PDB file of C-alpha atoms in Angstrom:
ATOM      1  CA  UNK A   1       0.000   0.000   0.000  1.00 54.00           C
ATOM      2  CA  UNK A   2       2.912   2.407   0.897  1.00 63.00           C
ATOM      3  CA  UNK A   3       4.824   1.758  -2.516  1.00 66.00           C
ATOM      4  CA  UNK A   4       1.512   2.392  -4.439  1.00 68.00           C
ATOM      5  CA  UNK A   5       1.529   5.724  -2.677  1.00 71.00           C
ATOM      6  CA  UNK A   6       5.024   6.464  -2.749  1.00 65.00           C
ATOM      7  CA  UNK A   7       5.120   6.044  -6.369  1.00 69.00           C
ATOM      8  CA  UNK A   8       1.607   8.009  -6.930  1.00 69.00           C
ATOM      9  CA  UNK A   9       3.352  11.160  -5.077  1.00 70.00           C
ATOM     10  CA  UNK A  10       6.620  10.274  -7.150  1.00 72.00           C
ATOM     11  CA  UNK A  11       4.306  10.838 -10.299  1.00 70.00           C
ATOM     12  CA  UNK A  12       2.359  13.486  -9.113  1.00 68.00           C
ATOM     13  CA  UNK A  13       5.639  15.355  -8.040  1.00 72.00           C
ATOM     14  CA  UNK A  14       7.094  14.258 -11.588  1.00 73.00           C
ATOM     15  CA  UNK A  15       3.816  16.027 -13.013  1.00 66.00           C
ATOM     16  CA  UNK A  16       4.571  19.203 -11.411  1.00 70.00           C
ATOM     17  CA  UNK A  17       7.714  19.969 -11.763  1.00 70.00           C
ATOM     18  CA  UNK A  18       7.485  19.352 -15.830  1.00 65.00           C
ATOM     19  CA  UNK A  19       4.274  21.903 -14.931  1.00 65.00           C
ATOM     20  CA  UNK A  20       6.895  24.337 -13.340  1.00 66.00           C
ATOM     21  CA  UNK A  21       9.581  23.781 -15.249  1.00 65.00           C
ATOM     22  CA  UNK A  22       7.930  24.034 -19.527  1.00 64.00           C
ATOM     23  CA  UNK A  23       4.088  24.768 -18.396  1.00 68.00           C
ATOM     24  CA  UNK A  24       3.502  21.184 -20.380  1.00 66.00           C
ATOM     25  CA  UNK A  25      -0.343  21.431 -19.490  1.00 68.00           C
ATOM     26  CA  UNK A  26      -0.821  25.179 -20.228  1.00 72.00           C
ATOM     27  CA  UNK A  27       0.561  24.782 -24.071  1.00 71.00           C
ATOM     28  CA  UNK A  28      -1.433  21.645 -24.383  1.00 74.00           C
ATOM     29  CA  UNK A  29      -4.544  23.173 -23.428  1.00 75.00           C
ATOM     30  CA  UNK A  30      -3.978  26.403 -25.791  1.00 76.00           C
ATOM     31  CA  UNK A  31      -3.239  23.991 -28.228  1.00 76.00           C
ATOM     32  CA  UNK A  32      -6.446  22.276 -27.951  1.00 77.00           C
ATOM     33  CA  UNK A  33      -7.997  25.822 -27.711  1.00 80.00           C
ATOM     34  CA  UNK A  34      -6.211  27.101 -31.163  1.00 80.00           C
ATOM     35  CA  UNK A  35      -7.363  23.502 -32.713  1.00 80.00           C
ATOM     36  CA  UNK A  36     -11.090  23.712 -31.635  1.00 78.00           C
ATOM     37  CA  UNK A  37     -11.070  27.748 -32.746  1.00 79.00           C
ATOM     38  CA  UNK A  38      -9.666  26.709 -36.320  1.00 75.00           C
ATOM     39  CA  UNK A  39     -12.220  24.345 -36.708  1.00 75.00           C
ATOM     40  CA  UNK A  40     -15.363  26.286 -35.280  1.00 76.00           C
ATOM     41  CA  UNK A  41     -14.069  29.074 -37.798  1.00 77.00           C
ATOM     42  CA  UNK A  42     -13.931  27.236 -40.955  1.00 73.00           C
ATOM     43  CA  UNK A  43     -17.792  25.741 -39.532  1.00 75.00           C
ATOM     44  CA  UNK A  44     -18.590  28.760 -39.328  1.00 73.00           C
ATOM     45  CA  UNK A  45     -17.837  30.118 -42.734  1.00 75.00           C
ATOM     46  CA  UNK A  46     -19.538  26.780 -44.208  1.00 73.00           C
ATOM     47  CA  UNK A  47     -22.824  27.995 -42.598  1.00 74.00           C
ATOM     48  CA  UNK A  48     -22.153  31.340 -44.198  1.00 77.00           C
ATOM     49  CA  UNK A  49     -22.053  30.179 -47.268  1.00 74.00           C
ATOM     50  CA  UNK A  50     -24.951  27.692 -46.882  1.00 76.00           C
ATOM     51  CA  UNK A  51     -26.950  30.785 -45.704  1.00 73.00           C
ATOM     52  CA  UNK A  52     -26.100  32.880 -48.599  1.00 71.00           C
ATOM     53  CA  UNK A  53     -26.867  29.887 -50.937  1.00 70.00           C
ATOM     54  CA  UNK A  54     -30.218  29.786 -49.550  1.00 68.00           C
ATOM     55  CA  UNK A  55     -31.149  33.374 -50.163  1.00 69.00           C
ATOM     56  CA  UNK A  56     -30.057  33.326 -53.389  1.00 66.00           C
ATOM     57  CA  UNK A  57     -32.269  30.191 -53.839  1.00 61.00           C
ATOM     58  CA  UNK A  58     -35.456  31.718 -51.680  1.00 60.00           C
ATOM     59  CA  UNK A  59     -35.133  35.453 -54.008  1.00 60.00           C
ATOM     60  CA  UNK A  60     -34.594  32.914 -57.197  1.00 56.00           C
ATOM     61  CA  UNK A  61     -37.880  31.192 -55.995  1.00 56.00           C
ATOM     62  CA  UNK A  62     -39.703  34.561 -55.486  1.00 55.00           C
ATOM     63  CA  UNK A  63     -38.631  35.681 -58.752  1.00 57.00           C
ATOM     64  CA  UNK A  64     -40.297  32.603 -60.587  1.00 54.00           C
ATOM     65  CA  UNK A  65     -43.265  33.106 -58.620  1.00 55.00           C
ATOM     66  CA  UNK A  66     -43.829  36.740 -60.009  1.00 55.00           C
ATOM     67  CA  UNK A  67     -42.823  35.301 -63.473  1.00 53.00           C
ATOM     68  CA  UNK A  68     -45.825  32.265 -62.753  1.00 56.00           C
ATOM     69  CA  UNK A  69     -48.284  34.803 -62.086  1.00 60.00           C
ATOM     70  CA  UNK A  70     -47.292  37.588 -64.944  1.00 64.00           C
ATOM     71  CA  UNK A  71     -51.114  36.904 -66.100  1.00 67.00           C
ATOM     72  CA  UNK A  72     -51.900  38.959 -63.115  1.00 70.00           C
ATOM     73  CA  UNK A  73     -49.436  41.879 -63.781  1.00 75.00           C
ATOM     74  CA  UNK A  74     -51.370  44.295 -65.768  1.00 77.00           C
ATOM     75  CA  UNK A  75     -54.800  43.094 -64.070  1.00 80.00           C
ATOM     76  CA  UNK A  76     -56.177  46.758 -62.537  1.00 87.00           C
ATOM     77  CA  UNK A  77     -57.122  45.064 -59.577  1.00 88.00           C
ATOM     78  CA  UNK A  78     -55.082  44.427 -56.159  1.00 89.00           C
ATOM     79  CA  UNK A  79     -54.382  40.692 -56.602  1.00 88.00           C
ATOM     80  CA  UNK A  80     -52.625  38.260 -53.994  1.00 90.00           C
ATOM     81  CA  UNK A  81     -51.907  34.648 -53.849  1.00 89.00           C
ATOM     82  CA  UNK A  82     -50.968  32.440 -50.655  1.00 91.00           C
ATOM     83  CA  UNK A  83     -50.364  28.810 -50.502  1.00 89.00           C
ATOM     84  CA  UNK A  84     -51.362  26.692 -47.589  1.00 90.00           C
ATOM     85  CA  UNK A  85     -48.607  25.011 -45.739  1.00 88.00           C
ATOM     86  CA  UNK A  86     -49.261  22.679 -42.796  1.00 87.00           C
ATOM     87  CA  UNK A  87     -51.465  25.617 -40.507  1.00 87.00           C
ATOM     88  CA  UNK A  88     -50.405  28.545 -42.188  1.00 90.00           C
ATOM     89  CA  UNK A  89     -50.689  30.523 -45.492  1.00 92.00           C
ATOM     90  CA  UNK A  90     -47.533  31.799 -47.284  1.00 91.00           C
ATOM     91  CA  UNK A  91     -47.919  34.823 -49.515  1.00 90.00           C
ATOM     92  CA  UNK A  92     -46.651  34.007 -52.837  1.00 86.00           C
ATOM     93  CA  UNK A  93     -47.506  36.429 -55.114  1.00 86.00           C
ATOM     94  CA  UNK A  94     -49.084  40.067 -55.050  1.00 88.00           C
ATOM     95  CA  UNK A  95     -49.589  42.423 -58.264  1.00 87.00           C
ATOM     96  CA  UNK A  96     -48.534  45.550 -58.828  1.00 88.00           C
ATOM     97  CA  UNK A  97     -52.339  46.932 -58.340  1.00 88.00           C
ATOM     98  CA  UNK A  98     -51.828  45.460 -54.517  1.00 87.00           C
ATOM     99  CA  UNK A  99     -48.241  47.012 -54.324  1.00 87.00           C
ATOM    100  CA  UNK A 100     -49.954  50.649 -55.396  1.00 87.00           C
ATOM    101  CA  UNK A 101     -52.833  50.416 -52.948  1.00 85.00           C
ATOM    102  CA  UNK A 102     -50.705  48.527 -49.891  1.00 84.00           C
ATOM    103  CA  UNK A 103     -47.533  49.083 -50.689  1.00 85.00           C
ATOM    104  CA  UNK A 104     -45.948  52.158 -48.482  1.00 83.00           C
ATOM    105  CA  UNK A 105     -46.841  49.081 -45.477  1.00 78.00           C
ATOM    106  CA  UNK A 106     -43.217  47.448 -46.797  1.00 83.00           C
ATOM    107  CA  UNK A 107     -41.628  49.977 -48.618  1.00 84.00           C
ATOM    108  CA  UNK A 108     -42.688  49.282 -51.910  1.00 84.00           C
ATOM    109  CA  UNK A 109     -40.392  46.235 -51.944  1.00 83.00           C
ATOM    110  CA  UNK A 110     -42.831  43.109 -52.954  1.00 81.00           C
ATOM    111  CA  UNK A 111     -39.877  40.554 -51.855  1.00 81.00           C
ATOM    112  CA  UNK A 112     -40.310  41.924 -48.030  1.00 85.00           C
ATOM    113  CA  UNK A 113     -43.938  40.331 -48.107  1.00 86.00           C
ATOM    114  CA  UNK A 114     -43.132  37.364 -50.646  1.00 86.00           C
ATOM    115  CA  UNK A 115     -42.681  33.928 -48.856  1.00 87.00           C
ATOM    116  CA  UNK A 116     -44.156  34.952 -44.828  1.00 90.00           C
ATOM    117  CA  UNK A 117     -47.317  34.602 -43.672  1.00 90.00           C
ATOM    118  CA  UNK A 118     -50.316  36.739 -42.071  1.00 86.00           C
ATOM    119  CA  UNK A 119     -48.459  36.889 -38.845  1.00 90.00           C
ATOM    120  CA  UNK A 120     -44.956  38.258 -40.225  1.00 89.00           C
ATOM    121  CA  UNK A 121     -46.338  40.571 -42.005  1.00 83.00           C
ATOM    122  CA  UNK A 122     -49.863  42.065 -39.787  1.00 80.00           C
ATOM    123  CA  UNK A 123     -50.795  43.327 -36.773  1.00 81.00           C
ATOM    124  CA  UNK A 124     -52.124  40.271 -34.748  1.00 87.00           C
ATOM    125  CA  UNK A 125     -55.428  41.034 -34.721  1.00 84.00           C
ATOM    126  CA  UNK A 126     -55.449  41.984 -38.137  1.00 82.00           C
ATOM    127  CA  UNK A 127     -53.107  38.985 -39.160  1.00 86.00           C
ATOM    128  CA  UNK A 128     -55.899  36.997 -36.825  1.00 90.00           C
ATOM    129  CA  UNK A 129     -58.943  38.434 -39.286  1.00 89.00           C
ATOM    130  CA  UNK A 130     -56.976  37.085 -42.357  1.00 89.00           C
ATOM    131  CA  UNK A 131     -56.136  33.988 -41.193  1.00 92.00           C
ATOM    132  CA  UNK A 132     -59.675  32.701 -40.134  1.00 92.00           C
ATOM    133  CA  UNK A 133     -60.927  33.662 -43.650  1.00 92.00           C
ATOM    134  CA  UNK A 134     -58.031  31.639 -45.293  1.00 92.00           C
ATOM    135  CA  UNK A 135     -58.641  28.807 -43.313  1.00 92.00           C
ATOM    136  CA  UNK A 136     -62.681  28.910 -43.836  1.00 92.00           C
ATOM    137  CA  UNK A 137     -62.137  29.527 -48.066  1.00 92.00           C
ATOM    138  CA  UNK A 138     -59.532  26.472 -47.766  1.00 90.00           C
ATOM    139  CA  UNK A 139     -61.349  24.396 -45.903  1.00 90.00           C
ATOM    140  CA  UNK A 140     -65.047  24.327 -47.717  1.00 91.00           C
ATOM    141  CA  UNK A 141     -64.126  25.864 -51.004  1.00 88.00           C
ATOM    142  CA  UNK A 142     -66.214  28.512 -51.018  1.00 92.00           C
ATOM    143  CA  UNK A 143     -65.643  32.387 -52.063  1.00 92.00           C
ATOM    144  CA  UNK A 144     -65.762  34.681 -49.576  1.00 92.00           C
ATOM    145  CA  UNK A 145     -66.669  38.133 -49.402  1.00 91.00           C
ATOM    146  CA  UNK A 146     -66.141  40.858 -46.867  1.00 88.00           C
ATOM    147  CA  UNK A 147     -64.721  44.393 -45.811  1.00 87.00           C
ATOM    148  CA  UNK A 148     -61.850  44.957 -43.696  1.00 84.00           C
ATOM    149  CA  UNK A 149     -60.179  48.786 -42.872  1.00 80.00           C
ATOM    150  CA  UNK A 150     -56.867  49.812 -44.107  1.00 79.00           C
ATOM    151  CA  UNK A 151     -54.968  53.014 -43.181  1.00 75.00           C
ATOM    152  CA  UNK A 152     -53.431  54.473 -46.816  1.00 78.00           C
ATOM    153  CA  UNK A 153     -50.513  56.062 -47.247  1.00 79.00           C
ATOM    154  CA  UNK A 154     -52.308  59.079 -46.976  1.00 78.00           C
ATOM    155  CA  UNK A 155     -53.279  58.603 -43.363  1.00 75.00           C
ATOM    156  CA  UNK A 156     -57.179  57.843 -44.640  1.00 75.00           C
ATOM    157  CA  UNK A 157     -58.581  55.026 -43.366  1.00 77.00           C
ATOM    158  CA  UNK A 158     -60.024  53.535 -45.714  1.00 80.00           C
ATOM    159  CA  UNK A 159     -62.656  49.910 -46.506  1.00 85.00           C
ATOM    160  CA  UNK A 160     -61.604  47.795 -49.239  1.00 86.00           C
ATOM    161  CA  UNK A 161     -64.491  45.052 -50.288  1.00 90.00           C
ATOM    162  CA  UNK A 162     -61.969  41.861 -51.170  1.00 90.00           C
ATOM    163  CA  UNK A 163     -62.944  38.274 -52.369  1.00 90.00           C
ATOM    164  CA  UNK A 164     -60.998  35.011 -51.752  1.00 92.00           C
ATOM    165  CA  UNK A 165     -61.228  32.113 -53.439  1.00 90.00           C
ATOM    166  CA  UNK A 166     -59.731  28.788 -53.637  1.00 89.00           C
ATOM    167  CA  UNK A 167     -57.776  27.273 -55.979  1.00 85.00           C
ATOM    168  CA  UNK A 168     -56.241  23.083 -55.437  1.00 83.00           C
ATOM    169  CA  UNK A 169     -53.006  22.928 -57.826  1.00 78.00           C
ATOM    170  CA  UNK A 170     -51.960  19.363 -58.633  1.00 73.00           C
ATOM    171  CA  UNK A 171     -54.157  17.651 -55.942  1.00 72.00           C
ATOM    172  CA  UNK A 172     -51.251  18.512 -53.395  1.00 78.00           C
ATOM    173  CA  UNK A 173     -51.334  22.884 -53.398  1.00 79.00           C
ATOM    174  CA  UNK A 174     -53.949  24.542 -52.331  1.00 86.00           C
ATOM    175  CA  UNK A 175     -53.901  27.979 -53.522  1.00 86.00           C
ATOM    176  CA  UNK A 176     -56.082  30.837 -51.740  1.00 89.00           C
ATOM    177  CA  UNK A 177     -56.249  34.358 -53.829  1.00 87.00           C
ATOM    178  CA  UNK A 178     -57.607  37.434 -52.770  1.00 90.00           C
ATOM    179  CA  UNK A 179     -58.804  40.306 -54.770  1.00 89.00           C
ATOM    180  CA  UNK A 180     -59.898  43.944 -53.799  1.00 90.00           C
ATOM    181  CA  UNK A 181     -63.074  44.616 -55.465  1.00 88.00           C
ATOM    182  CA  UNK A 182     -63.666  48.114 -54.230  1.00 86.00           C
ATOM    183  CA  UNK A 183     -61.956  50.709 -51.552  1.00 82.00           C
ATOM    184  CA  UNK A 184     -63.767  53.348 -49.838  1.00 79.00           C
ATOM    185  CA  UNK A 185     -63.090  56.303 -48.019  1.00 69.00           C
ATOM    186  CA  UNK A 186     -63.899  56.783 -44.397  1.00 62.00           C
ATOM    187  CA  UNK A 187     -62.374  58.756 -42.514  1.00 56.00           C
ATOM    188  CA  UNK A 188     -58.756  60.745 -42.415  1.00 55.00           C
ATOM    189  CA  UNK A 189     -56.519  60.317 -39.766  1.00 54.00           C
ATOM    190  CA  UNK A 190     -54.588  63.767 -38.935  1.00 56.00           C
ATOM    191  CA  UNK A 191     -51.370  63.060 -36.815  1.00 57.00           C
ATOM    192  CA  UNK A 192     -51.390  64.957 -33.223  1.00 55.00           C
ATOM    193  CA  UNK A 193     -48.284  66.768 -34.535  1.00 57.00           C
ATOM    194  CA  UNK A 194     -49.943  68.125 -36.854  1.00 55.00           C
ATOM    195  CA  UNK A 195     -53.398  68.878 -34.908  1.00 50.00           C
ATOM    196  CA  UNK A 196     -51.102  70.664 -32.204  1.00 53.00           C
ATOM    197  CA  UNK A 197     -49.255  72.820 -35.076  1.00 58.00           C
ATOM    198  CA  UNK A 198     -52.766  73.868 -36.761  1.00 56.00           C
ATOM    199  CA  UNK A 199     -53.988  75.377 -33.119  1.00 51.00           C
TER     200      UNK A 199
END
């Protein structure tokens, strides 16, 4: 029992001085460190690129979904189409009627409302509104009509009159579109800036 001890001090003695004398455990420890940085680096720049790959694929995908659609491009009408995936409904395409009359809500920019859904894009309760009459035209098939309020880039609030109907692509896709029929005037909204500056 005594030798095994002796000789565990005797290595653990051994193990220190080495320690003491070249740091042995410190420079194998940055080593590992370096190693493990090196690799998580060059992981990292693979997901870079993966990610960058992917947008170009997602704004290639966009793109061929306005090209699909260019029936709808000179239709005078705000026109939208979502797909249905699992419980929600992507926005896939929206013509440039829609971007005149909603547009100034994303910039102009049609590929900042391409590929999300309701949610992403709406105010919940608003995104809520849409959603229930996407799942209802999906679900039995039939068109539906109704008025919802917008606020225009004017600051009018406004009532646009829209149908949706339903649309099964390939026995797999099913397609909802929208179209405004009719917007209204209601009421303009003056800012309190501007109220205050008018007194």
């Amino acid at each position: 029992m005594n030798k095994i001890t002796l000789k565990s001090k005797a290595i653990l003695q051994t193990v220190s001085n080495l320690e003491k004398k070249h740091k042995i455990i410190t420079y194998i420890s940055l080593l590992f460190l370096t190693i493990s940085t090196y690799f998580l680096r060059s992981e990292n720049q693979n997901v870079k690129i993966e990610y960058a790959t992917l947008q170009e694929k997602s704004l290639s995908l966009k793109q061929n979904m306005v090209f699909f659609n260019r029936n709808f491009e000179d239709f005078p009408l705000p026109i939208w189409q979502k797909v249905k995936r699992g419980n929600r409904f992507i926005v896939n395409y929206i013509n440039p009627a829609y971007i005149k009359l909603f547009g100034h809500n994303f910039d102009d920019n049609m590929y900042e409302v391409l590929g999300k859904n309701n949610f992403e894009i709406f105010p919940k309760n608003i995104a809520q509104k849409y959603y229930e009459n996407d799942i209802a035209v999906s679900i039995t098939g039939n068109q539906l009509e109704a008025v919802e309020e917008f606020i225009d880039i004017e600051g009018e609030v406004k009532q646009v009159k829209f149908l949706i109907w339903r649309d099964i692509r390939d026995d797999r896709d099913t397609l909802i579109y929208g179209m405004v029929k009719e917007t209204i005037i209601k009421k303009k909204i003056i800012p309190i800036e501007k109220q205050l500056s008018e007194k």
